[in-house]
Structure formats: structure tokens, C-alpha cells
Short mmCIF file of C-alpha atoms in Angstrom, two decimals:
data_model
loop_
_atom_site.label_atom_id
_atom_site.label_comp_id
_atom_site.label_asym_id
_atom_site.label_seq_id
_atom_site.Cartn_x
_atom_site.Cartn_y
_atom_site.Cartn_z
CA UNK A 221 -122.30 -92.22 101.53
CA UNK A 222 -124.42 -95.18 102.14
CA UNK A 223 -123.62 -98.52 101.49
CA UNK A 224 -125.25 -99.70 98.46
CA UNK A 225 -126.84 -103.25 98.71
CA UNK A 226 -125.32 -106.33 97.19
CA UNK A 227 -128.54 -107.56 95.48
CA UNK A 228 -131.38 -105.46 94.92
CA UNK A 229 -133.25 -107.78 92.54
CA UNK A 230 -136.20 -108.10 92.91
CA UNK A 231 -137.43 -112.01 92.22
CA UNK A 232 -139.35 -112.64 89.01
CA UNK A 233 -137.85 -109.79 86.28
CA UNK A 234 -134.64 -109.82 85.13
CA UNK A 235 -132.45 -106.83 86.42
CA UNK A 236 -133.58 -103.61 85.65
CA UNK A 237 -131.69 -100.19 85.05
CA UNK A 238 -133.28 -97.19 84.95
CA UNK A 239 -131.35 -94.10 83.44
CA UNK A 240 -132.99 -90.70 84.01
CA UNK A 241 -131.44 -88.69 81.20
CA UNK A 242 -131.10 -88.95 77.57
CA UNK A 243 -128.50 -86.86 76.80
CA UNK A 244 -124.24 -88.27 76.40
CA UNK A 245 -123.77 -89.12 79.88
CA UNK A 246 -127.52 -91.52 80.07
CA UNK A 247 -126.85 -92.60 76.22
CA UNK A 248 -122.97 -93.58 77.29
CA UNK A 249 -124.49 -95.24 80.23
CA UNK A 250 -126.72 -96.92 78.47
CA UNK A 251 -124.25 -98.01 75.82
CA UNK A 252 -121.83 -99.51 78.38
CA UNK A 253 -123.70 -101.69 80.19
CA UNK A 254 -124.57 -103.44 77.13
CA UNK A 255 -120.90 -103.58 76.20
CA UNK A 256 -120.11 -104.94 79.93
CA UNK A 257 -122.65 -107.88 79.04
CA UNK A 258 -125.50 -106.69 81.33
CA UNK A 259 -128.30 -109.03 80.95
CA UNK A 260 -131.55 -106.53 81.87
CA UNK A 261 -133.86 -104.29 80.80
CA UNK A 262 -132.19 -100.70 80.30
CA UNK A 263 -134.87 -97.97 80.38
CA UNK A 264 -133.59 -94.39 79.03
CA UNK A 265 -135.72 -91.58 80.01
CA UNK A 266 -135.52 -87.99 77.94
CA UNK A 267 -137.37 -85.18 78.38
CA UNK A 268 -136.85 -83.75 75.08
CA UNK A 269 -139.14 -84.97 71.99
CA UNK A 270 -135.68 -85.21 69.80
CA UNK A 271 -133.58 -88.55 69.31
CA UNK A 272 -130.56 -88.12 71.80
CA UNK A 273 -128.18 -85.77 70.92
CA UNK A 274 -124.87 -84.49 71.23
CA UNK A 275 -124.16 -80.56 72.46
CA UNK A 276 -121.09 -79.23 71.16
CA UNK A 277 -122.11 -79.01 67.36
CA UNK A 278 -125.24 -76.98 68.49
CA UNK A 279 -122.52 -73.63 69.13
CA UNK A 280 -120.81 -74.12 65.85
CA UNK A 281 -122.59 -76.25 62.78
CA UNK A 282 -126.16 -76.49 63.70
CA UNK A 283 -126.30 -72.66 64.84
CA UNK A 284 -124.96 -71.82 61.55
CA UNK A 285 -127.66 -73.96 59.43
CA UNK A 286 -124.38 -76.74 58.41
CA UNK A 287 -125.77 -79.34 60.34
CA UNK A 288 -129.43 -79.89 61.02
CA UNK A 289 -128.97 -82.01 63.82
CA UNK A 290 -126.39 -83.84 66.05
CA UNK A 291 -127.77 -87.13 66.94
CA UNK A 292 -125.82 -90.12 68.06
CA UNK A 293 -125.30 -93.03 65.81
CA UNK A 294 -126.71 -95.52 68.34
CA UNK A 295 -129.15 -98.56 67.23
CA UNK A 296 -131.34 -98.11 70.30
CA UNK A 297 -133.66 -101.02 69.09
CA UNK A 298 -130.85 -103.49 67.86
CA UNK A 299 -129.22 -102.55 71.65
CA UNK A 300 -132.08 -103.98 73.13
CA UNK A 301 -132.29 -100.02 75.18
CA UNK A 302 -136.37 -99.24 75.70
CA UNK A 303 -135.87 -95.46 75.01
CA UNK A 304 -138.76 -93.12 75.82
CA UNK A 305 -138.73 -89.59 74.75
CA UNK A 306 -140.52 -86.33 75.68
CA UNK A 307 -141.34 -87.70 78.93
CA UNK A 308 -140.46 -85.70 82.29
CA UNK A 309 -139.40 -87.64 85.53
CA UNK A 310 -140.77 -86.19 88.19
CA UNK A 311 -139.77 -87.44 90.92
CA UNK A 312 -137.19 -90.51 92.74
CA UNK A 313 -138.82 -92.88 95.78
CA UNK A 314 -135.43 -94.61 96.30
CA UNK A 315 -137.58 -96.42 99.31
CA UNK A 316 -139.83 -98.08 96.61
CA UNK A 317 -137.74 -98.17 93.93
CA UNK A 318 -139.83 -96.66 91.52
CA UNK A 319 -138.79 -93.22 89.14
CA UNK A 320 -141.93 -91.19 88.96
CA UNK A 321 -142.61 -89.74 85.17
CA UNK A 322 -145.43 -87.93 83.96
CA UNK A 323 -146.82 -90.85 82.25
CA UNK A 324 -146.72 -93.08 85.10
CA UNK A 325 -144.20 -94.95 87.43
CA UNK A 326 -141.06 -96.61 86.35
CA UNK A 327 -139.41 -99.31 88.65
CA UNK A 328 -135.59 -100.20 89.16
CA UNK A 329 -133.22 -102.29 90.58
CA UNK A 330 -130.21 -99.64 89.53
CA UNK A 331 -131.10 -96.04 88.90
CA UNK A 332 -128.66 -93.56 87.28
CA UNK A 333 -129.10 -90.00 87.56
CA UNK A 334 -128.30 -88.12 84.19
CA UNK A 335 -130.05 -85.21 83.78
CA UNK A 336 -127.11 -82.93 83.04
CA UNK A 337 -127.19 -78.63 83.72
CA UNK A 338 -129.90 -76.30 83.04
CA UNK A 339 -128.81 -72.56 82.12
CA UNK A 340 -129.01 -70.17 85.03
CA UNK A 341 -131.27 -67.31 83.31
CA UNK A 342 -131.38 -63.95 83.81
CA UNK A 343 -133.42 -62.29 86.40
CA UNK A 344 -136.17 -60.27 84.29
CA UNK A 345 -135.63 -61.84 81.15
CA UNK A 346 -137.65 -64.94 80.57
CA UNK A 347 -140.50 -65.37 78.55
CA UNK A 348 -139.28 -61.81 77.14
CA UNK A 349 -139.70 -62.29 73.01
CA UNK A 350 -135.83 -62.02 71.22
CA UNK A 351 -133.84 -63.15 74.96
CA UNK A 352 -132.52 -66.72 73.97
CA UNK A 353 -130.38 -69.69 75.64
CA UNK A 354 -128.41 -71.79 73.99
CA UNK A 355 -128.70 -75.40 75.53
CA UNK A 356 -131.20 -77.25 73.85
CA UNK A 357 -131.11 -78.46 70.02
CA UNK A 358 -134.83 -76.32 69.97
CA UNK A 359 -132.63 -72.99 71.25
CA UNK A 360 -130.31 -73.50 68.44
CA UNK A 361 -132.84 -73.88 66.16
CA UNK A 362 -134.51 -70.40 66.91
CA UNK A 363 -131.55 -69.03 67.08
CA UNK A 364 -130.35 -70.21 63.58
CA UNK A 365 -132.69 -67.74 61.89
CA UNK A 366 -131.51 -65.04 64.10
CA UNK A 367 -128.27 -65.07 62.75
CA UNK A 368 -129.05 -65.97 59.18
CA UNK A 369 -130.75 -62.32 59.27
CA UNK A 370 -127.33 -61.29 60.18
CA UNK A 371 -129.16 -58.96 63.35
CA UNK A 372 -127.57 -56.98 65.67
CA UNK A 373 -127.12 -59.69 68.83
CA UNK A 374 -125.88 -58.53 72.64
CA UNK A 375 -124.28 -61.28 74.34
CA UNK A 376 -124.49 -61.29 78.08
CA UNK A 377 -121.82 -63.67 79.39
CA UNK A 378 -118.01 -63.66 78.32
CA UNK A 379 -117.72 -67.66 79.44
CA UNK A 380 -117.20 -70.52 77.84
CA UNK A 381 -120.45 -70.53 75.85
CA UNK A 382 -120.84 -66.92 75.61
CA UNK A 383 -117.26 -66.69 73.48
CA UNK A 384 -118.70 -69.96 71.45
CA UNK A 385 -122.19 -68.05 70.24
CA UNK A 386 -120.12 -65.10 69.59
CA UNK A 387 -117.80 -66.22 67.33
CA UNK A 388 -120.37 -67.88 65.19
CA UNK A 389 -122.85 -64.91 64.95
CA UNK A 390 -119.62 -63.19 63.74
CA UNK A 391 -119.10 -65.86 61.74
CA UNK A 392 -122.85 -65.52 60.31
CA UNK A 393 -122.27 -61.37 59.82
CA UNK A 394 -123.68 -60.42 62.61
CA UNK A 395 -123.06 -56.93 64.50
CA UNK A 396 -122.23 -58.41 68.16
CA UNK A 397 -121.70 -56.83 71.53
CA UNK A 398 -120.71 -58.94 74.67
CA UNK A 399 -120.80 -57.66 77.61
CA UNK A 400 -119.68 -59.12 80.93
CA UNK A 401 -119.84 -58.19 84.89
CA UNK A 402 -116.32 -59.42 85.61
CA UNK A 403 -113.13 -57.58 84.81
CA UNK A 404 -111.82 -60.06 82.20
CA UNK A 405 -113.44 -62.77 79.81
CA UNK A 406 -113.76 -66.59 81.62
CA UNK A 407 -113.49 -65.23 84.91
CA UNK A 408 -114.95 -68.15 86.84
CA UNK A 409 -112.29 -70.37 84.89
CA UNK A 410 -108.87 -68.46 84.26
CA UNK A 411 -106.46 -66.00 86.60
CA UNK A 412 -106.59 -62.54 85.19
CA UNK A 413 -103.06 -62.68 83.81
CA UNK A 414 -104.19 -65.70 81.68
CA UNK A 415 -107.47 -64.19 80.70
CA UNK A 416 -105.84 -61.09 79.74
CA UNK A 417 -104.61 -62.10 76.81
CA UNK A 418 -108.37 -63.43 75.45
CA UNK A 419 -109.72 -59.88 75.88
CA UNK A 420 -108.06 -58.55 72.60
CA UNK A 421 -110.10 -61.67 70.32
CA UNK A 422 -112.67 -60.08 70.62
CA UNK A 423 -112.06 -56.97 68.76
CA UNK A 424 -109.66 -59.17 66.29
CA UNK A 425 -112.89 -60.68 65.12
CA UNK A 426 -114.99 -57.32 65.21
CA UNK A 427 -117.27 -58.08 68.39
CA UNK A 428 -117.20 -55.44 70.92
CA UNK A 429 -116.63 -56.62 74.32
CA UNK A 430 -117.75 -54.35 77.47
CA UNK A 431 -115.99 -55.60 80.93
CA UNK A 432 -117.23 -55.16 83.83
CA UNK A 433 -120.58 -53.99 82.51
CA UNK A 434 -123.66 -55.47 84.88
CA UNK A 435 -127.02 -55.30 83.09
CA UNK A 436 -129.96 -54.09 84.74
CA UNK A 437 -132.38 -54.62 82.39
CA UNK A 438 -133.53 -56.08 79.24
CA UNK A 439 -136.99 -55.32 77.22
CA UNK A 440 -137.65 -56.10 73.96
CA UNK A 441 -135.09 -54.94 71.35
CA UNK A 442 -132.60 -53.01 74.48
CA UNK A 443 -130.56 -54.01 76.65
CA UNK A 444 -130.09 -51.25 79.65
CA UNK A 445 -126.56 -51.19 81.41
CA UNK A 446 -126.22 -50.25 85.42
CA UNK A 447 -124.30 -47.38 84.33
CA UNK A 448 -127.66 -46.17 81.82
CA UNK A 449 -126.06 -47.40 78.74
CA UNK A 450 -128.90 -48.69 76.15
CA UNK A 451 -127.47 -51.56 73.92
CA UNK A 452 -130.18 -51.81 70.74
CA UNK A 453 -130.60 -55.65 70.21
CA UNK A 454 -132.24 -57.38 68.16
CA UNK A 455 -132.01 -60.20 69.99
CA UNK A 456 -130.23 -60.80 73.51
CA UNK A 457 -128.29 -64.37 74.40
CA UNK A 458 -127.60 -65.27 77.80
CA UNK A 459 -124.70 -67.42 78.84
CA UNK A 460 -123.81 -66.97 82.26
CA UNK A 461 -123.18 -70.70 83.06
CA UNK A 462 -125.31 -73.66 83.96
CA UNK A 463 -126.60 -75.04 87.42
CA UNK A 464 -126.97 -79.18 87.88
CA UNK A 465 -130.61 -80.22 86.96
CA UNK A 466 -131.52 -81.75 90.51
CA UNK A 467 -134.36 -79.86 91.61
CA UNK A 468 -136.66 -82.31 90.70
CA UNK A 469 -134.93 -85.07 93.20
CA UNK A 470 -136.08 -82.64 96.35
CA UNK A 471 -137.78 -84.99 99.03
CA UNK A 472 -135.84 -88.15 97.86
CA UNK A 473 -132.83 -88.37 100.17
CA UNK A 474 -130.44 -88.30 97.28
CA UNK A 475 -127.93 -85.80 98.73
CA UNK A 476 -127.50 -82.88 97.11
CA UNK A 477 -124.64 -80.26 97.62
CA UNK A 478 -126.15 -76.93 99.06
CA UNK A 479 -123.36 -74.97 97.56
CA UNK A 480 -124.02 -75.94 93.95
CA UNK A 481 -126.89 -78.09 93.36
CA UNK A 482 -124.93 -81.02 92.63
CA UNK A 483 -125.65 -84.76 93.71
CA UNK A 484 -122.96 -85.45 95.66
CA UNK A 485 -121.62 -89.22 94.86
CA UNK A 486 -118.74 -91.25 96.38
CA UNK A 487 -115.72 -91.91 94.95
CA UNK A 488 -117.46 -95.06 92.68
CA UNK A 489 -120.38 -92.31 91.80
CA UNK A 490 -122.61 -93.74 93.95
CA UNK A 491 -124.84 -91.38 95.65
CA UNK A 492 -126.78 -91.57 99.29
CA UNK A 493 -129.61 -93.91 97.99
CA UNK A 494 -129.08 -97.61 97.53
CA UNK A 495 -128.16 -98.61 94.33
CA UNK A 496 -128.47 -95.26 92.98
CA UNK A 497 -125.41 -93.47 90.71
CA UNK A 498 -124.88 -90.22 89.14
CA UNK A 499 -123.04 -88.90 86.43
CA UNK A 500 -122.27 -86.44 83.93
CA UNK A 501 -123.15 -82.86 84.45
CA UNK A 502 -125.00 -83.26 88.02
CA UNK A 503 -122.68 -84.81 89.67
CA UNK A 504 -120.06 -83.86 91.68
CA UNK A 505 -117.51 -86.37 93.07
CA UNK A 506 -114.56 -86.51 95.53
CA UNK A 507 -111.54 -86.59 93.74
CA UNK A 508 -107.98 -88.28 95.38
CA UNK A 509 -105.97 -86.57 92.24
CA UNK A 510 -106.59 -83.40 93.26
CA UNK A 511 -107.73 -83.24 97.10
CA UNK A 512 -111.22 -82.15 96.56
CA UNK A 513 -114.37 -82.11 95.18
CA UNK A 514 -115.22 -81.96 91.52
CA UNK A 515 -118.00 -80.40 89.25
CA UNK A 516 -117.09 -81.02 86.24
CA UNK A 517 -119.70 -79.22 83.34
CA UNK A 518 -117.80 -80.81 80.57
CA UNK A 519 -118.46 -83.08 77.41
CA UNK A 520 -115.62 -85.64 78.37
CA UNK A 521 -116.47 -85.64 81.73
CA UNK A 522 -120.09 -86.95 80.07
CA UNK A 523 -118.38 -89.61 78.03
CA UNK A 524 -115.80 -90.99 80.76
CA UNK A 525 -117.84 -91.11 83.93
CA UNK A 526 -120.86 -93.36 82.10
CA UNK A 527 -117.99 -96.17 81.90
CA UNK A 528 -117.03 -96.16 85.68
CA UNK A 529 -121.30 -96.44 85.96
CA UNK A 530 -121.43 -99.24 83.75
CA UNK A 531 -118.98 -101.29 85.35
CA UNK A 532 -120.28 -101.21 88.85
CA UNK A 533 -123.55 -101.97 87.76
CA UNK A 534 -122.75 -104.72 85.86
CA UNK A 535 -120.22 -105.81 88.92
CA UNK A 536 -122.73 -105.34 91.64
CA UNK A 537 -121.59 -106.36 94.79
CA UNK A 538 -117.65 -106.44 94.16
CA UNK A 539 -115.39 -103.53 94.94
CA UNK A 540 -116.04 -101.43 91.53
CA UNK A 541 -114.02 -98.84 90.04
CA UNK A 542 -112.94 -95.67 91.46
CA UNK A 543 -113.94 -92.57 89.29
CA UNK A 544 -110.89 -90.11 89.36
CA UNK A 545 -110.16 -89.05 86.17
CA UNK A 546 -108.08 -85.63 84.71
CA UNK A 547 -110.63 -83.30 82.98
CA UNK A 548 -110.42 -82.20 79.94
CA UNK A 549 -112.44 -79.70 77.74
CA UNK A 550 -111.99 -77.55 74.33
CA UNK A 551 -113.63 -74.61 72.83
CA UNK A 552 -113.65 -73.00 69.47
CA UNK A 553 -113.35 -69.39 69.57
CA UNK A 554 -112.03 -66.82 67.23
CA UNK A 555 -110.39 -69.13 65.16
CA UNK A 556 -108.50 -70.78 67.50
CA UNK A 557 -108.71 -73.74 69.55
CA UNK A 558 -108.67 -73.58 73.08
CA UNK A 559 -108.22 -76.66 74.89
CA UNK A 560 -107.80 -77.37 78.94
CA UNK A 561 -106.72 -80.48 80.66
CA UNK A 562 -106.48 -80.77 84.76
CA UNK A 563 -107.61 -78.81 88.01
CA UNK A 564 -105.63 -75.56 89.27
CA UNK A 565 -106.01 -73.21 91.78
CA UNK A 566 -104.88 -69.86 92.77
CA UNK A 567 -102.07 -71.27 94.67
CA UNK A 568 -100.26 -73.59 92.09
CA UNK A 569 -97.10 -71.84 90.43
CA UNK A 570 -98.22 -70.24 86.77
CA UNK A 571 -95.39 -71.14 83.95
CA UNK A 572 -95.81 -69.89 79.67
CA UNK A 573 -94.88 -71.58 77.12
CA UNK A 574 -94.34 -69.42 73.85
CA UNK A 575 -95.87 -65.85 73.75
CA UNK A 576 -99.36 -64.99 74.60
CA UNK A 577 -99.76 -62.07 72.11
CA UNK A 578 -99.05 -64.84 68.92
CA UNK A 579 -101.42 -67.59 67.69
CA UNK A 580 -100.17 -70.09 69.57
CA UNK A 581 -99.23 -70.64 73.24
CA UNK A 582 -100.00 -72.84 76.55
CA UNK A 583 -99.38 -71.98 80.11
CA UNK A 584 -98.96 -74.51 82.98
CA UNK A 585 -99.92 -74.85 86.66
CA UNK A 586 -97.64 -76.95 88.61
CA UNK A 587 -98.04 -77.69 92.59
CA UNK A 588 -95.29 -78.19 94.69
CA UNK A 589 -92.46 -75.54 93.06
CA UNK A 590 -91.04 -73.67 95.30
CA UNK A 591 -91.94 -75.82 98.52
CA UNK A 592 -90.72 -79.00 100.21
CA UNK A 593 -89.56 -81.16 97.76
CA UNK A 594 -90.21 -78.32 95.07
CA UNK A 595 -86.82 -78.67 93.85
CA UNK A 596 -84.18 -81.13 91.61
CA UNK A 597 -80.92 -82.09 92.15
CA UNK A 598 -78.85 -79.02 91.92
CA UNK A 599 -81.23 -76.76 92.95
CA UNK A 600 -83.54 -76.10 89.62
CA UNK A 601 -86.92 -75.43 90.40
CA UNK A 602 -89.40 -78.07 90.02
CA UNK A 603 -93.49 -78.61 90.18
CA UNK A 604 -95.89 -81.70 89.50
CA UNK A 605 -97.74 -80.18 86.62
CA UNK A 606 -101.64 -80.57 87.85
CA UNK A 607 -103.14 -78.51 84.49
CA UNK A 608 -102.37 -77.03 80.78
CA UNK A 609 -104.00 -75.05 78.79
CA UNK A 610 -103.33 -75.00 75.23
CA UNK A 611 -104.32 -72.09 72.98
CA UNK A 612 -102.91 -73.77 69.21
CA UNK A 613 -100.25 -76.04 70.53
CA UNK A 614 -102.50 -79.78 70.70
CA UNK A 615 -98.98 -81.69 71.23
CA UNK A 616 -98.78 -79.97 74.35
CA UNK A 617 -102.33 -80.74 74.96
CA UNK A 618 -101.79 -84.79 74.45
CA UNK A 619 -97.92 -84.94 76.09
CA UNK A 620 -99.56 -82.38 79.08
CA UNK A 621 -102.61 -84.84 80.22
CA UNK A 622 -100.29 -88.14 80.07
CA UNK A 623 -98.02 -86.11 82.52
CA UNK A 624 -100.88 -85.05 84.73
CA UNK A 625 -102.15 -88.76 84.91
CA UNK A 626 -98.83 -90.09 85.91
CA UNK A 627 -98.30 -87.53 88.19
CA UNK A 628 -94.89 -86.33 86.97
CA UNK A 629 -92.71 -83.82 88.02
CA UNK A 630 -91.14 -80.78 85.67
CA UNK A 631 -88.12 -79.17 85.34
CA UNK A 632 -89.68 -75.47 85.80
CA UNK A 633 -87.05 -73.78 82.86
CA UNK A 634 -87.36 -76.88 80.51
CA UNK A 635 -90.93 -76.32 80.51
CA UNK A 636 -91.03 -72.69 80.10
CA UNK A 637 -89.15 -73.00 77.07
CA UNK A 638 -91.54 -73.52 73.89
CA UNK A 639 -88.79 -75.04 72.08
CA UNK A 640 -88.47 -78.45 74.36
CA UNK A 641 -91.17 -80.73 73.86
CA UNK A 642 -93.06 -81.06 77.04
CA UNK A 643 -92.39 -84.74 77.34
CA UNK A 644 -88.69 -83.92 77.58
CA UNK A 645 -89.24 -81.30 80.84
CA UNK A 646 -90.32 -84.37 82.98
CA UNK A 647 -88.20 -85.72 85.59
#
């Protein structure tokens, strides 16, 4: 990363910020810097015509017709935040510090990229009458009379979001087949032996789920399988995942991870261009914690990261503060809460807690068990626990992600055993 410049003001205006996104992570940003004092203009740029908004209630109580909207209780005005809505940025000339829109040019002293994920669609589908996403509060609102017709809906995607629409179109009546390419629900985010034990929610709450079924196409009111099977749909939603929205920084030097799309930031969330952050969904950063790089498509991520912004902004030309926090996420499926806290990977020792055929149940990754160090006095085995999930047990949840963020070390049979608080496997 580049060094970002100590002063960037430019003489004759006070300071300006520029925030290129209007959904939690630009509105947080926004929000912060006032709260850290900062004395300039704050611009916030949306694309969507809608007063900002927050995204989880779109899966559950505006899809259902609860809610009619999710927008955040923020006085933009009394904030002293110029907000301007419906309006597309097209474009970032870090070199003349100016944000291009398509209602003319914006300039900035600080820029902060916010423009979040867009939904990866599905090849052959779009435009297609009936074949929805579910991102935007508009998607949920075409959707909402979808399910209040109680139709017969094919799911394509057993993530995160696909599990989410599912369980409400249940919810709503609906007939509702999923069907997914991998062998096993959340594939991209859970081992199979973990996953495993998901599969069967499905058919508890009377949605049929087909594994590794690919589609091959989709017309209006079908959906075709490789293997020739014809799903009738009324309508089709796709949710297989979400790519960072950077394409429209190409030809600004921002630097911009080839793997996944994301603007790759420092360790303070700066990115390549001077005076230029990013946060939120389209941003990855580097991560001491865990030894690598993060991509984190999640709602806390959008809430924390805007504060680490705000500061060094607002502290322009000191140190700042490093961004390394422990992720977190939930999801509502089924009727049962689902939360996640840390980073694992394949190689970090697996370790239940309860049974993961009953209602409620958590399994742990811990690093280090079973290798140098991996062990306590008199010869127990022990791990630093690194992640948790939680399927019904939230005090495992909260005593799980203070653990993580001190970095402690478990006793590995204390914290299999369902009957110890968590807390009390530490060492």
C-alpha cells in the first residue's frame, strides 16, 4: 500500500469526505465521523432512490409484508450529512480528486469506498420474467407478492441467503424446492461433517432440498436440471453468493484483488490511492489475528469497520487504528438461530458441544491441538479456539468471541462437554 498523505486539503473549503455508498457501512461511516468531531462537509452517495437502509429484515419481515421498510433512524439533515440518492458514481480520478457521478463531478479530500456486493446471477437467467434476487429493498418488494400467492418457488442456492428466503416462503405457505450443486447445504462456509447435520431442516420444515443438482436451464415457469429433471416454478430465486461491487473503480489505480474482486486495503483500510479507504462488503483486509486475508460479506463486519474509517480520517496524519477484528454473523433459518463468530480452516481441530441431531448445539475450531505447544500440564489436549458456531446455544456465542479476542487457550475435554460453561474450559 501507498502511503497516504498527511494533508490533502485543499486551501479555501473546509475538509471534505466523500463516501461512495449509502448502504450500513457509508451510513456508519458517515455517522462516525460526526461522532469523532470531524469539522467538514460529508457527502453520501446512493445509488438507490430509497432512504438508506438496512439488509437483514429484507429476508425475514419485509419479504413477508411485516415490515414495509428497514430504514435507519438517522437525522441526515440535523447531522449536517449532504445525502444524495439515486445517483450512480461512475467512476474514481484519485489523481484529481474528484468521484465521477452521473450528475456531475464530486471532489474530496478523503474518499471512502462503500459500495458493498452485488449478487452473482445466473448464467441464462436475467431479464427472464419470475427469476428474482434478493438484495435490494425493490427485490424484496416483488418478491413479497410472490409469496403472498403462496406459489410454487425453486430456490437455486443452499447458502446463507438461499436457507433465509426459504424458510420464509415456507413460512408464507409456499411449496419450495432448493436445489444446490454442492454435496451439502453452506458448502463454501462449513466442513461436510458440520453441514451434515443442516441437510435434514430442510425436510423438517417441508422444503425439498436436491444436492448436488446443477441447473442447466431456466425459462419461464421451469427450471431444467443437468440430469433432465424439469422443476415447475412459478417463480425461480437465485442465491448463489455475492461478488464486491468494484467494477466501476477499473482504470483508477485503486487495487483490486484479481481473485475476488475485492479492494484490497492495508491493515488501517486504506487502499492504494492517497487518502482513499474502503470498507464494508468490498473490502478485503490483511488480518494479524488470523494470518491472512479477509473478505468478510457480513452485516457486523459493515457496522465495525466504518469506526476504524472514521477515526483515521478524523486523525489524519497520526498512526490510526489497526482494523483486525473477529467476525461475526447470524442467520435465521428453520426456526433456529444460527450464529458464527471467528475464521477456521480445514486444518484447525473440529470439537461438539451437545448433540447435533437436537435443537441446540455449537461446535468449535481450535488451532494449535495436537502440535507444539498443543498440550497442558499433564498431558490434556489443548487448542486456541479461533471460531464457534452456535446453532441455539447464544451463551456460547457471547463467552466463545471474548475467548477468540483474547486469544485463549482450551482445555479440549472441558470444552467438548456441553455441561461446562465455555468460560470455564479456558486456560
Amino acid at each position: 500500500m501507498s502511503e497516504q498523505s498527511k494533508s490533502s486539503q485543499a486551501p479555501g473549503h473546509p475538509p471534505r469526505v466523500v463516501i461512495v455508498g449509502a448502504g450500513i457501512a457509508g451510513v456508519q461511516t458517515a455517522v462516525a465521523l460526526r461522532e469523532q468531531g470531524w469539522p467538514g462537509t460529508i457527502t453520501l452517495i446512493g445509488d438507490e432512490p430509497h432512504q438508506p437502509y438496512d439488509r437483514p429484515p429484507l429476508s425475514k419481515a419485509v419479504l413477508l409484508g411485516k415490515a414495509d421498510g428497514s430504514a435507519f433512524d438517522v437525522d441526515f439533515a440535523g447531522l449536517n450529512i449532504d445525502l444524495h440518492l439515486g445517483r450512480r458514481v461512475t467512476a474514481l480520478v484519485p489523481e484529481e480528486r474528484v468521484v465521477e457521478t452521473v450528475a456531475g463531478r464530486v471532489p474530496y479530500d478523503h474518499a471512502v469506498i462503500a459500495t458493498g456486493a452485488d449478487p452473482i446471477t445466473l448464467p441464462g437467467s436475467e431479464g427472464l420474467p419470475g427469476v428474482h434476487l434478493l438484495r435490494t429493498l425493490d427485490d424484496a418488494a416483488r418478491l413479497r407478492p410472490v409469496l403472498a400467492a403462496q406459489h410454487e418457488i425453486v430456490v437455486v442456492g443452499a447458502g446463507w441467503i438461499g436457507a433465509e428466503f426459504a424458510t420464509a416462503a415456507r413460512e408464507a405457505g409456499c411449496a419450495v424446492t432448493v436445489v444446490e450443486a454442492a454435496d451439502r447445504p453452506l458448502a463454501s462456509a462449513l466442513p461436510a461433517e458440520v453441514a451434515a447435520h443442516m441437510t435434514g431442516w430442510y425436510a423438517d420444515a417441508g422444503a425439498e432440498l436436491r444436492l448436488g443438482a446443477r441447473v442447466a436451464s431456466v425459462t419461464s415457469g421451469a427450471v431444467t436440471l443437468a440430469d433432465g429433471t424439469v422443476l415447475p416454478a412459478d417463480a425461480v430465486v437465485v442465491g448463489i453468493g455475492a461478488r464486491p461491487a468494484t467494477a466501476w473503480l477499473a482504470g483508477s489505480g485503486v487495487e483490486i484483488s484479481v481473485e475476488d474482486g475485492s479492494v484490497l486495503t492495508d491493515e488501517r483500510l486504506r487502499t492504494s490511492a492517497p487518502d482513499v479507504y474502503a470498507v464494508g462488503d468490498c473490502a478485503s483486509f490483511p488480518s494479524t489475528r488470523y494470518g491472512t486475508r479477509l473478505l468478510v460479506h457480513h452485516w457486523d463486519n459493515a457496522l465495525q469497520g466504518p469506526r476504524t474509517v472514521a477515526e483515521n480520517i478524523a486523525r489524519a496524519g497520526s498512526e490510526g487504528l489497526v482494523y483486525d477484528p473477529v467476525p461475526y454473523f447470524w442467520s435465521e433459518q428453520f426456526g433456529r438461530f444460527v450464529q458464527y463468530v471467528g475464521h477456521h480452516v480445514d486444518s484447525d481441530e473440529l470439537v461438539w458441544r451437545g448433540d447435533p441431531s437436537g435443537a441446540a448445539w455449537s461446535v468449535l475450531w481450535l488451532r494449535g491441538a495436537g502440535g507444539p505447544g498443543g498440550t497442558q500440564a499433564g498431558g490434556s489436549p489443548a487448542g486456541r479456539l479461533v471460531a464457534l458456531l452456535a446453532v441455539g446455544r447464544p451463551r456460547d456465542l457471547a463467552q466463545g468471541r471474548k475467548l477468540i479476542e483474547r486469544g485463549v487457550a482450551l482445555d479440549r475435554e472441558r470444552a467438548a462437554n456441553a455441561a461446562v460453561p465455555l468460560k470455564a474450559a479456558a486456560l
